[in-house]
Amino acid sequence: MDELFRIKDLSMAFGEKVVLENIDLTIRRGEILAIIGPSGSGKTTLLRILNFFEKPTCGSMKFDGMDIREINDIRRRMSLLFQTPAIFNTSVFDNVAYGLKVRGVDKKAIEKKVGVALSIVGLSGMEKQKACTLSGGEAQRMAFARAIVYDPEILLLDEPTASLDPANVAKIEDIIRRVRDELGTTIIIATHNIPQVRRIADRVGILLDGVLIEVNDKEKIFAAPDDARSEAFIKGEMVY
Ligand SMILES: Nc1ncnc2c1ncn2[C@@H]1O[C@H](COP(=O)(O)OP(=O)(O)OP(=O)(O)O)[C@@H](O)[C@H]1O
Ligand SMILES: [Mg+2]
């Protein structure tokens, strides 16, 4: 098994409030790992910590076998698509190019990379349109392009399809599969959508009240989960 990321004994508290407790999680290179759990269970907080937006209260994180404190360019190697992405009041092109511009990438390379990213998300030809005039589904795909434009090794997706219609959900799921299959990107997706987990995940982690109660292969977790609470959550019997 090729480990890309290893999280050990990670906990997070905001003041007195413990939001994540003793998380142990290994992320494998090239996998699609779904993190599921009720609202408020800590999914977004976990993704924000993995992306170094938030510093955990305690715990260790290793990336590619190295302690993350030893890696300078780690932020460049991952990307987080927010639960509610911000859209800049500029063109689609400029929205997607933003991350490359701040990294000082030259103009020719920016044009090429933006073109590739827009083609992956099915928005080729819409470069000049004002981003704020896009439909909800198009806006989400544009945000997706912005997240993948600098070829991250890890892509963190926070409920990327939560407010979309079925057609756009299918498109985003297709894009997720393609990014993994064609670019080899490791993908972690927080989602409420159990059928989506069945469709796209390789492995699944279940987060309840800040505790990762089970991480298993998708087939195993749907057929015979180790924890009775996993089964209740997956079947929709859990009241929350
Ligand atoms: N900066 C913060 N300060 C205080 N509490 C916070 C902060 N960020 C998150 N929390 C709390 O941490 C808990 C977990 O929140 P988080 O956003 O990670 O949940 P989630 O699983 O992503 O939920 P949802 O499915 O609704 O998006 C919540 O109770 C939330 O109020
Ligand atoms: Mg969330």
PDB file of C-alpha atoms and ligand atoms in Angstrom:
ATOM      1  CA  MET A   1       0.000   0.000   0.000  1.00  0.00           C
ATOM      2  CA  ASP A   2       1.381   3.357  -1.032  1.00  0.00           C
ATOM      3  CA  GLU A   3       0.719   5.904   1.705  1.00  0.00           C
ATOM      4  CA  LEU A   4       0.517   9.545   0.775  1.00  0.00           C
ATOM      5  CA  PHE A   5      -0.742  11.051   3.990  1.00  0.00           C
ATOM      6  CA  ARG A   6      -0.732   9.693   7.525  1.00  0.00           C
ATOM      7  CA  ILE A   7      -2.624  11.314  10.359  1.00  0.00           C
ATOM      8  CA  LYS A   8      -2.099  10.069  13.879  1.00  0.00           C
ATOM      9  CA  ASP A   9      -3.821  10.913  17.162  1.00  0.00           C
ATOM     10  CA  LEU A  10      -5.113  14.137  15.753  1.00  0.00           C
ATOM     11  CA  SER A  11      -7.474  16.195  17.887  1.00  0.00           C
ATOM     12  CA  MET A  12      -9.030  19.585  17.421  1.00  0.00           C
ATOM     13  CA  ALA A  13     -10.791  21.823  19.901  1.00  0.00           C
ATOM     14  CA  PHE A  14     -12.218  25.297  19.556  1.00  0.00           C
ATOM     15  CA  GLY A  15     -11.968  26.643  23.090  1.00  0.00           C
ATOM     16  CA  GLU A  16     -13.545  24.005  25.308  1.00  0.00           C
ATOM     17  CA  LYS A  17     -15.354  22.375  22.431  1.00  0.00           C
ATOM     18  CA  VAL A  18     -13.725  19.215  21.113  1.00  0.00           C
ATOM     19  CA  VAL A  19     -14.569  18.841  17.445  1.00  0.00           C
ATOM     20  CA  LEU A  20     -12.198  16.024  16.398  1.00  0.00           C
ATOM     21  CA  GLU A  21     -10.914  13.342  18.711  1.00  0.00           C
ATOM     22  CA  ASN A  22      -7.931  11.028  18.208  1.00  0.00           C
ATOM     23  CA  ILE A  23      -8.229  10.707  14.471  1.00  0.00           C
ATOM     24  CA  ASP A  24      -6.011   8.033  12.918  1.00  0.00           C
ATOM     25  CA  LEU A  25      -6.230   7.999   9.160  1.00  0.00           C
ATOM     26  CA  THR A  26      -4.020   6.846   6.330  1.00  0.00           C
ATOM     27  CA  ILE A  27      -4.659   8.191   2.867  1.00  0.00           C
ATOM     28  CA  ARG A  28      -3.449   6.076  -0.029  1.00  0.00           C
ATOM     29  CA  ARG A  29      -1.980   7.526  -3.167  1.00  0.00           C
ATOM     30  CA  GLY A  30      -4.505   7.672  -5.987  1.00  0.00           C
ATOM     31  CA  GLU A  31      -7.554   6.663  -3.982  1.00  0.00           C
ATOM     32  CA  ILE A  32     -10.949   8.293  -3.658  1.00  0.00           C
ATOM     33  CA  LEU A  33     -11.702   8.385   0.058  1.00  0.00           C
ATOM     34  CA  ALA A  34     -15.150   9.531   1.159  1.00  0.00           C
ATOM     35  CA  ILE A  35     -15.635  11.039   4.600  1.00  0.00           C
ATOM     36  CA  ILE A  36     -19.259  10.814   5.628  1.00  0.00           C
ATOM     37  CA  GLY A  37     -21.068  11.765   8.792  1.00  0.00           C
ATOM     38  CA  PRO A  38     -23.904  13.874  10.169  1.00  0.00           C
ATOM     39  CA  SER A  39     -23.901  17.642  10.032  1.00  0.00           C
ATOM     40  CA  GLY A  40     -21.531  19.039  12.630  1.00  0.00           C
ATOM     41  CA  SER A  41     -19.543  15.798  12.939  1.00  0.00           C
ATOM     42  CA  GLY A  42     -16.309  17.538  11.888  1.00  0.00           C
ATOM     43  CA  LYS A  43     -15.919  16.816   8.166  1.00  0.00           C
ATOM     44  CA  THR A  44     -15.149  20.367   7.115  1.00  0.00           C
ATOM     45  CA  THR A  45     -12.830  20.872  10.077  1.00  0.00           C
ATOM     46  CA  LEU A  46     -10.901  17.737   9.118  1.00  0.00           C
ATOM     47  CA  LEU A  47     -10.533  18.892   5.494  1.00  0.00           C
ATOM     48  CA  ARG A  48      -9.399  22.332   6.654  1.00  0.00           C
ATOM     49  CA  ILE A  49      -6.746  20.756   8.858  1.00  0.00           C
ATOM     50  CA  LEU A  50      -5.579  18.492   6.030  1.00  0.00           C
ATOM     51  CA  ASN A  51      -5.227  21.600   3.881  1.00  0.00           C
ATOM     52  CA  PHE A  52      -3.385  23.507   6.668  1.00  0.00           C
ATOM     53  CA  PHE A  53      -6.018  26.193   7.007  1.00  0.00           C
ATOM     54  CA  GLU A  54      -6.368  25.128  10.598  1.00  0.00           C
ATOM     55  CA  LYS A  55      -3.743  23.887  13.010  1.00  0.00           C
ATOM     56  CA  PRO A  56      -4.874  20.868  15.050  1.00  0.00           C
ATOM     57  CA  THR A  57      -4.707  21.047  18.840  1.00  0.00           C
ATOM     58  CA  CYS A  58      -2.536  17.939  18.806  1.00  0.00           C
ATOM     59  CA  GLY A  59      -1.502  15.045  16.623  1.00  0.00           C
ATOM     60  CA  SER A  60       0.987  14.324  13.876  1.00  0.00           C
ATOM     61  CA  MET A  61       0.690  14.500  10.118  1.00  0.00           C
ATOM     62  CA  LYS A  62       3.106  12.896   7.684  1.00  0.00           C
ATOM     63  CA  PHE A  63       3.058  13.546   3.979  1.00  0.00           C
ATOM     64  CA  ASP A  64       4.986  11.246   1.655  1.00  0.00           C
ATOM     65  CA  GLY A  65       6.813   9.868   4.688  1.00  0.00           C
ATOM     66  CA  MET A  66       7.960  13.283   5.935  1.00  0.00           C
ATOM     67  CA  ASP A  67       6.758  15.293   8.885  1.00  0.00           C
ATOM     68  CA  ILE A  68       4.740  18.145   7.425  1.00  0.00           C
ATOM     69  CA  ARG A  69       6.851  20.689   9.299  1.00  0.00           C
ATOM     70  CA  GLU A  70       9.798  19.664   7.088  1.00  0.00           C
ATOM     71  CA  ILE A  71       7.982  20.388   3.838  1.00  0.00           C
ATOM     72  CA  ASN A  72       7.938  23.954   2.563  1.00  0.00           C
ATOM     73  CA  ASP A  73       5.827  23.635  -0.529  1.00  0.00           C
ATOM     74  CA  ILE A  74       3.164  21.390   0.889  1.00  0.00           C
ATOM     75  CA  ARG A  75       0.327  23.865   0.387  1.00  0.00           C
ATOM     76  CA  ARG A  76       1.102  23.835  -3.321  1.00  0.00           C
ATOM     77  CA  ARG A  77       0.633  20.109  -3.465  1.00  0.00           C
ATOM     78  CA  MET A  78      -2.975  20.128  -2.321  1.00  0.00           C
ATOM     79  CA  SER A  79      -6.144  21.951  -3.025  1.00  0.00           C
ATOM     80  CA  LEU A  80      -9.461  22.384  -1.208  1.00  0.00           C
ATOM     81  CA  LEU A  81     -12.755  22.965  -2.963  1.00  0.00           C
ATOM     82  CA  PHE A  82     -14.884  24.753  -0.375  1.00  0.00           C
ATOM     83  CA  GLN A  83     -18.408  23.800   0.592  1.00  0.00           C
ATOM     84  CA  THR A  84     -19.520  27.234  -0.676  1.00  0.00           C
ATOM     85  CA  PRO A  85     -16.819  28.472  -3.062  1.00  0.00           C
ATOM     86  CA  ALA A  86     -16.271  32.197  -3.449  1.00  0.00           C
ATOM     87  CA  ILE A  87     -16.698  33.548  -6.939  1.00  0.00           C
ATOM     88  CA  PHE A  88     -14.726  36.620  -7.950  1.00  0.00           C
ATOM     89  CA  ASN A  89     -16.578  39.269  -9.916  1.00  0.00           C
ATOM     90  CA  THR A  90     -14.404  38.740 -12.990  1.00  0.00           C
ATOM     91  CA  SER A  91     -14.351  36.468 -16.019  1.00  0.00           C
ATOM     92  CA  VAL A  92     -14.351  32.685 -15.821  1.00  0.00           C
ATOM     93  CA  PHE A  93     -10.773  32.733 -17.114  1.00  0.00           C
ATOM     94  CA  ASP A  94      -9.578  35.104 -14.389  1.00  0.00           C
ATOM     95  CA  ASN A  95     -11.365  33.135 -11.693  1.00  0.00           C
ATOM     96  CA  VAL A  96      -9.601  29.937 -12.727  1.00  0.00           C
ATOM     97  CA  ALA A  97      -6.260  31.638 -13.403  1.00  0.00           C
ATOM     98  CA  TYR A  98      -6.145  33.340  -9.998  1.00  0.00           C
ATOM     99  CA  GLY A  99      -4.164  30.653  -8.158  1.00  0.00           C
ATOM    100  CA  LEU A 100      -1.587  30.501 -10.927  1.00  0.00           C
ATOM    101  CA  LYS A 101      -1.174  34.271 -11.067  1.00  0.00           C
ATOM    102  CA  VAL A 102      -0.471  34.544  -7.352  1.00  0.00           C
ATOM    103  CA  ARG A 103       2.103  31.783  -7.785  1.00  0.00           C
ATOM    104  CA  GLY A 104       3.819  33.818 -10.483  1.00  0.00           C
ATOM    105  CA  VAL A 105       3.242  31.365 -13.316  1.00  0.00           C
ATOM    106  CA  ASP A 106       3.958  32.925 -16.735  1.00  0.00           C
ATOM    107  CA  LYS A 107       1.168  33.982 -19.049  1.00  0.00           C
ATOM    108  CA  LYS A 108       1.548  31.287 -21.707  1.00  0.00           C
ATOM    109  CA  ALA A 109       1.537  28.516 -19.118  1.00  0.00           C
ATOM    110  CA  ILE A 110      -1.488  30.061 -17.399  1.00  0.00           C
ATOM    111  CA  GLU A 111      -3.438  30.080 -20.654  1.00  0.00           C
ATOM    112  CA  LYS A 112      -2.600  26.463 -21.302  1.00  0.00           C
ATOM    113  CA  LYS A 113      -3.415  25.244 -17.794  1.00  0.00           C
ATOM    114  CA  VAL A 114      -6.674  27.186 -17.576  1.00  0.00           C
ATOM    115  CA  GLY A 115      -7.678  25.746 -20.953  1.00  0.00           C
ATOM    116  CA  VAL A 116      -7.000  22.197 -19.792  1.00  0.00           C
ATOM    117  CA  ALA A 117      -8.846  22.705 -16.479  1.00  0.00           C
ATOM    118  CA  LEU A 118     -11.885  24.225 -18.194  1.00  0.00           C
ATOM    119  CA  SER A 119     -11.974  21.411 -20.695  1.00  0.00           C
ATOM    120  CA  ILE A 120     -11.903  18.806 -17.899  1.00  0.00           C
ATOM    121  CA  VAL A 121     -14.944  20.427 -16.261  1.00  0.00           C
ATOM    122  CA  GLY A 122     -16.776  20.946 -19.567  1.00  0.00           C
ATOM    123  CA  LEU A 123     -16.609  24.743 -19.671  1.00  0.00           C
ATOM    124  CA  SER A 124     -14.382  25.245 -22.711  1.00  0.00           C
ATOM    125  CA  GLY A 125     -15.367  28.355 -24.626  1.00  0.00           C
ATOM    126  CA  MET A 126     -16.792  30.139 -21.585  1.00  0.00           C
ATOM    127  CA  GLU A 127     -13.540  31.877 -20.624  1.00  0.00           C
ATOM    128  CA  LYS A 128     -14.847  35.373 -21.239  1.00  0.00           C
ATOM    129  CA  GLN A 129     -18.210  35.072 -19.512  1.00  0.00           C
ATOM    130  CA  LYS A 130     -18.631  36.920 -16.209  1.00  0.00           C
ATOM    131  CA  ALA A 131     -18.414  34.279 -13.502  1.00  0.00           C
ATOM    132  CA  CYS A 132     -21.335  35.761 -11.576  1.00  0.00           C
ATOM    133  CA  THR A 133     -23.644  35.051 -14.531  1.00  0.00           C
ATOM    134  CA  LEU A 134     -22.957  31.298 -14.497  1.00  0.00           C
ATOM    135  CA  SER A 135     -25.651  28.863 -13.426  1.00  0.00           C
ATOM    136  CA  GLY A 136     -25.156  27.153 -10.063  1.00  0.00           C
ATOM    137  CA  GLY A 137     -23.886  23.985 -11.693  1.00  0.00           C
ATOM    138  CA  GLU A 138     -21.527  25.866 -13.993  1.00  0.00           C
ATOM    139  CA  ALA A 139     -20.242  27.955 -11.095  1.00  0.00           C
ATOM    140  CA  GLN A 140     -19.455  24.820  -9.126  1.00  0.00           C
ATOM    141  CA  ARG A 141     -17.633  23.313 -12.098  1.00  0.00           C
ATOM    142  CA  MET A 142     -15.669  26.544 -12.485  1.00  0.00           C
ATOM    143  CA  ALA A 143     -14.688  26.347  -8.818  1.00  0.00           C
ATOM    144  CA  PHE A 144     -13.617  22.771  -9.486  1.00  0.00           C
ATOM    145  CA  ALA A 145     -11.424  23.966 -12.366  1.00  0.00           C
ATOM    146  CA  ARG A 146      -9.869  26.543 -10.045  1.00  0.00           C
ATOM    147  CA  ALA A 147      -9.078  23.794  -7.550  1.00  0.00           C
ATOM    148  CA  ILE A 148      -7.348  21.521 -10.077  1.00  0.00           C
ATOM    149  CA  VAL A 149      -5.631  24.128 -12.244  1.00  0.00           C
ATOM    150  CA  TYR A 150      -2.267  23.798 -10.525  1.00  0.00           C
ATOM    151  CA  ASP A 151      -2.217  19.978 -10.597  1.00  0.00           C
ATOM    152  CA  PRO A 152      -2.515  19.257  -6.879  1.00  0.00           C
ATOM    153  CA  GLU A 153      -1.468  15.810  -5.689  1.00  0.00           C
ATOM    154  CA  ILE A 154      -4.345  15.803  -3.222  1.00  0.00           C
ATOM    155  CA  LEU A 155      -7.731  17.280  -3.927  1.00  0.00           C
ATOM    156  CA  LEU A 156      -9.993  17.890  -0.939  1.00  0.00           C
ATOM    157  CA  LEU A 157     -13.657  18.264  -1.857  1.00  0.00           C
ATOM    158  CA  ASP A 158     -16.123  19.566   0.710  1.00  0.00           C
ATOM    159  CA  GLU A 159     -19.621  18.469  -0.324  1.00  0.00           C
ATOM    160  CA  PRO A 160     -18.999  19.452  -3.932  1.00  0.00           C
ATOM    161  CA  THR A 161     -22.485  18.485  -5.102  1.00  0.00           C
ATOM    162  CA  ALA A 162     -24.623  19.464  -2.114  1.00  0.00           C
ATOM    163  CA  SER A 163     -26.772  22.059  -3.873  1.00  0.00           C
ATOM    164  CA  LEU A 164     -26.769  20.729  -7.427  1.00  0.00           C
ATOM    165  CA  ASP A 165     -29.408  19.105  -9.606  1.00  0.00           C
ATOM    166  CA  PRO A 166     -28.912  15.434 -10.642  1.00  0.00           C
ATOM    167  CA  ALA A 167     -27.444  16.331 -14.063  1.00  0.00           C
ATOM    168  CA  ASN A 168     -24.733  18.496 -12.530  1.00  0.00           C
ATOM    169  CA  VAL A 169     -24.150  15.965  -9.754  1.00  0.00           C
ATOM    170  CA  ALA A 170     -23.460  13.355 -12.444  1.00  0.00           C
ATOM    171  CA  LYS A 171     -21.105  15.756 -14.228  1.00  0.00           C
ATOM    172  CA  ILE A 172     -19.128  16.519 -11.073  1.00  0.00           C
ATOM    173  CA  GLU A 173     -18.897  12.808 -10.233  1.00  0.00           C
ATOM    174  CA  ASP A 174     -17.629  12.128 -13.718  1.00  0.00           C
ATOM    175  CA  ILE A 175     -15.033  14.886 -13.340  1.00  0.00           C
ATOM    176  CA  ILE A 176     -13.906  13.425  -9.988  1.00  0.00           C
ATOM    177  CA  ARG A 177     -13.398  10.002 -11.569  1.00  0.00           C
ATOM    178  CA  ARG A 178     -11.537  11.476 -14.537  1.00  0.00           C
ATOM    179  CA  VAL A 179      -9.223  13.580 -12.382  1.00  0.00           C
ATOM    180  CA  ARG A 180      -8.283  10.497 -10.418  1.00  0.00           C
ATOM    181  CA  ASP A 181      -8.021   8.134 -13.396  1.00  0.00           C
ATOM    182  CA  GLU A 182      -6.270  10.486 -15.827  1.00  0.00           C
ATOM    183  CA  LEU A 183      -4.191  12.684 -13.535  1.00  0.00           C
ATOM    184  CA  GLY A 184      -3.676  10.206 -10.710  1.00  0.00           C
ATOM    185  CA  THR A 185      -4.874  12.732  -8.127  1.00  0.00           C
ATOM    186  CA  THR A 186      -5.659  11.482  -4.631  1.00  0.00           C
ATOM    187  CA  ILE A 187      -9.143  12.640  -3.683  1.00  0.00           C
ATOM    188  CA  ILE A 188     -10.837  13.068  -0.320  1.00  0.00           C
ATOM    189  CA  ILE A 189     -14.484  13.968  -0.488  1.00  0.00           C
ATOM    190  CA  ALA A 190     -16.770  14.959   2.378  1.00  0.00           C
ATOM    191  CA  THR A 191     -20.332  14.187   1.445  1.00  0.00           C
ATOM    192  CA  HIS A 192     -23.805  13.539   2.832  1.00  0.00           C
ATOM    193  CA  ASN A 193     -24.797  11.695  -0.257  1.00  0.00           C
ATOM    194  CA  ILE A 194     -24.695   7.941   0.405  1.00  0.00           C
ATOM    195  CA  PRO A 195     -25.562   6.876  -3.179  1.00  0.00           C
ATOM    196  CA  GLN A 196     -22.705   9.117  -4.331  1.00  0.00           C
ATOM    197  CA  VAL A 197     -20.331   7.292  -2.009  1.00  0.00           C
ATOM    198  CA  ARG A 198     -21.443   4.013  -3.580  1.00  0.00           C
ATOM    199  CA  ARG A 199     -20.818   5.428  -7.034  1.00  0.00           C
ATOM    200  CA  ILE A 200     -17.392   6.990  -6.647  1.00  0.00           C
ATOM    201  CA  ALA A 201     -15.518   6.050  -3.452  1.00  0.00           C
ATOM    202  CA  ASP A 202     -12.867   3.369  -3.026  1.00  0.00           C
ATOM    203  CA  ARG A 203     -12.816   3.657   0.760  1.00  0.00           C
ATOM    204  CA  VAL A 204     -15.095   5.292   3.277  1.00  0.00           C
ATOM    205  CA  GLY A 205     -14.498   6.872   6.672  1.00  0.00           C
ATOM    206  CA  ILE A 206     -17.428   7.508   9.001  1.00  0.00           C
ATOM    207  CA  LEU A 207     -17.201  10.461  11.343  1.00  0.00           C
ATOM    208  CA  LEU A 208     -19.597  10.710  14.285  1.00  0.00           C
ATOM    209  CA  ASP A 209     -19.285  13.534  16.783  1.00  0.00           C
ATOM    210  CA  GLY A 210     -15.653  14.093  15.893  1.00  0.00           C
ATOM    211  CA  VAL A 211     -14.700  10.424  16.149  1.00  0.00           C
ATOM    212  CA  LEU A 212     -13.726   8.424  13.095  1.00  0.00           C
ATOM    213  CA  ILE A 213     -15.607   5.281  14.055  1.00  0.00           C
ATOM    214  CA  GLU A 214     -14.670   3.215  11.008  1.00  0.00           C
ATOM    215  CA  VAL A 215     -12.560   3.410   7.851  1.00  0.00           C
ATOM    216  CA  ASN A 216     -13.000   0.566   5.414  1.00  0.00           C
ATOM    217  CA  ASP A 217     -13.209  -0.408   1.778  1.00  0.00           C
ATOM    218  CA  LYS A 218     -16.501   0.670   0.275  1.00  0.00           C
ATOM    219  CA  GLU A 219     -17.623  -2.898  -0.441  1.00  0.00           C
ATOM    220  CA  LYS A 220     -16.967  -3.901   3.146  1.00  0.00           C
ATOM    221  CA  ILE A 221     -18.612  -0.875   4.700  1.00  0.00           C
ATOM    222  CA  PHE A 222     -21.785  -1.301   2.674  1.00  0.00           C
ATOM    223  CA  ALA A 223     -21.975  -5.085   2.984  1.00  0.00           C
ATOM    224  CA  ALA A 224     -20.780  -5.738   6.524  1.00  0.00           C
ATOM    225  CA  PRO A 225     -19.553  -2.710   8.472  1.00  0.00           C
ATOM    226  CA  ASP A 226     -17.522  -3.316  11.617  1.00  0.00           C
ATOM    227  CA  ASP A 227     -19.519  -0.826  13.666  1.00  0.00           C
ATOM    228  CA  ALA A 228     -23.293  -1.011  14.166  1.00  0.00           C
ATOM    229  CA  ARG A 229     -23.468   2.801  14.064  1.00  0.00           C
ATOM    230  CA  SER A 230     -21.931   2.758  10.570  1.00  0.00           C
ATOM    231  CA  GLU A 231     -24.724   0.524   9.389  1.00  0.00           C
ATOM    232  CA  ALA A 232     -27.360   2.776  10.946  1.00  0.00           C
ATOM    233  CA  PHE A 233     -25.847   5.837   9.316  1.00  0.00           C
ATOM    234  CA  ILE A 234     -25.507   4.236   5.887  1.00  0.00           C
ATOM    235  CA  LYS A 235     -29.058   2.919   5.975  1.00  0.00           C
ATOM    236  CA  GLY A 236     -30.353   6.316   7.006  1.00  0.00           C
ATOM    237  CA  GLU A 237     -31.713   4.978  10.288  1.00  0.00           C
ATOM    238  CA  MET A 238     -29.591   7.268  12.399  1.00  0.00           C
ATOM    239  CA  VAL A 239     -31.518  10.198  13.718  1.00  0.00           C
ATOM    240  CA  TYR A 240     -29.512  13.423  13.671  1.00  0.00           C
TER     241      TYR A 240
HETATM  242  N1  LIG B   1     -13.932  28.236  14.097  1.00  0.00           N
HETATM  243  C1  LIG B   1     -14.774  27.551  14.866  1.00  0.00           C
HETATM  244  N2  LIG B   1     -15.052  27.932  16.121  1.00  0.00           N
HETATM  245  C2  LIG B   1     -15.896  27.229  16.921  1.00  0.00           C
HETATM  246  N3  LIG B   1     -16.517  26.105  16.528  1.00  0.00           N
HETATM  247  C3  LIG B   1     -16.275  25.667  15.287  1.00  0.00           C
HETATM  248  C4  LIG B   1     -15.408  26.350  14.382  1.00  0.00           C
HETATM  249  N4  LIG B   1     -15.377  25.668  13.220  1.00  0.00           N
HETATM  250  C5  LIG B   1     -16.204  24.617  13.383  1.00  0.00           C
HETATM  251  N5  LIG B   1     -16.728  24.605  14.626  1.00  0.00           N
HETATM  252  C6  LIG B   1     -17.667  23.598  15.163  1.00  0.00           C
HETATM  253  O1  LIG B   1     -17.122  22.323  14.914  1.00  0.00           O
HETATM  254  C7  LIG B   1     -18.168  21.362  14.686  1.00  0.00           C
HETATM  255  C8  LIG B   1     -17.869  20.626  13.402  1.00  0.00           C
HETATM  256  O2  LIG B   1     -18.073  21.518  12.311  1.00  0.00           O
HETATM  257  P1  LIG B   1     -17.799  21.108  10.804  1.00  0.00           P
HETATM  258  O3  LIG B   1     -18.055  22.313   9.991  1.00  0.00           O
HETATM  259  O4  LIG B   1     -16.459  20.487  10.720  1.00  0.00           O
HETATM  260  O5  LIG B   1     -18.931  20.010  10.584  1.00  0.00           O
HETATM  261  P2  LIG B   1     -19.364  19.261   9.246  1.00  0.00           P
HETATM  262  O6  LIG B   1     -19.287  17.796   9.514  1.00  0.00           O
HETATM  263  O7  LIG B   1     -18.591  19.780   8.099  1.00  0.00           O
HETATM  264  O8  LIG B   1     -20.909  19.677   9.120  1.00  0.00           O
HETATM  265  P3  LIG B   1     -21.799  19.936   7.781  1.00  0.00           P
HETATM  266  O9  LIG B   1     -22.155  18.568   7.273  1.00  0.00           O
HETATM  267  O10 LIG B   1     -23.011  20.653   8.312  1.00  0.00           O
HETATM  268  O11 LIG B   1     -20.999  20.736   6.827  1.00  0.00           O
HETATM  269  C9  LIG B   1     -19.455  22.150  14.681  1.00  0.00           C
HETATM  270  O12 LIG B   1     -20.088  21.979  15.913  1.00  0.00           O
HETATM  271  C10 LIG B   1     -19.015  23.588  14.487  1.00  0.00           C
HETATM  272  O13 LIG B   1     -19.887  24.485  15.100  1.00  0.00           O
HETATM  273 MG    MG B   2     -19.107  20.824   6.403  1.00  0.00          MG
END
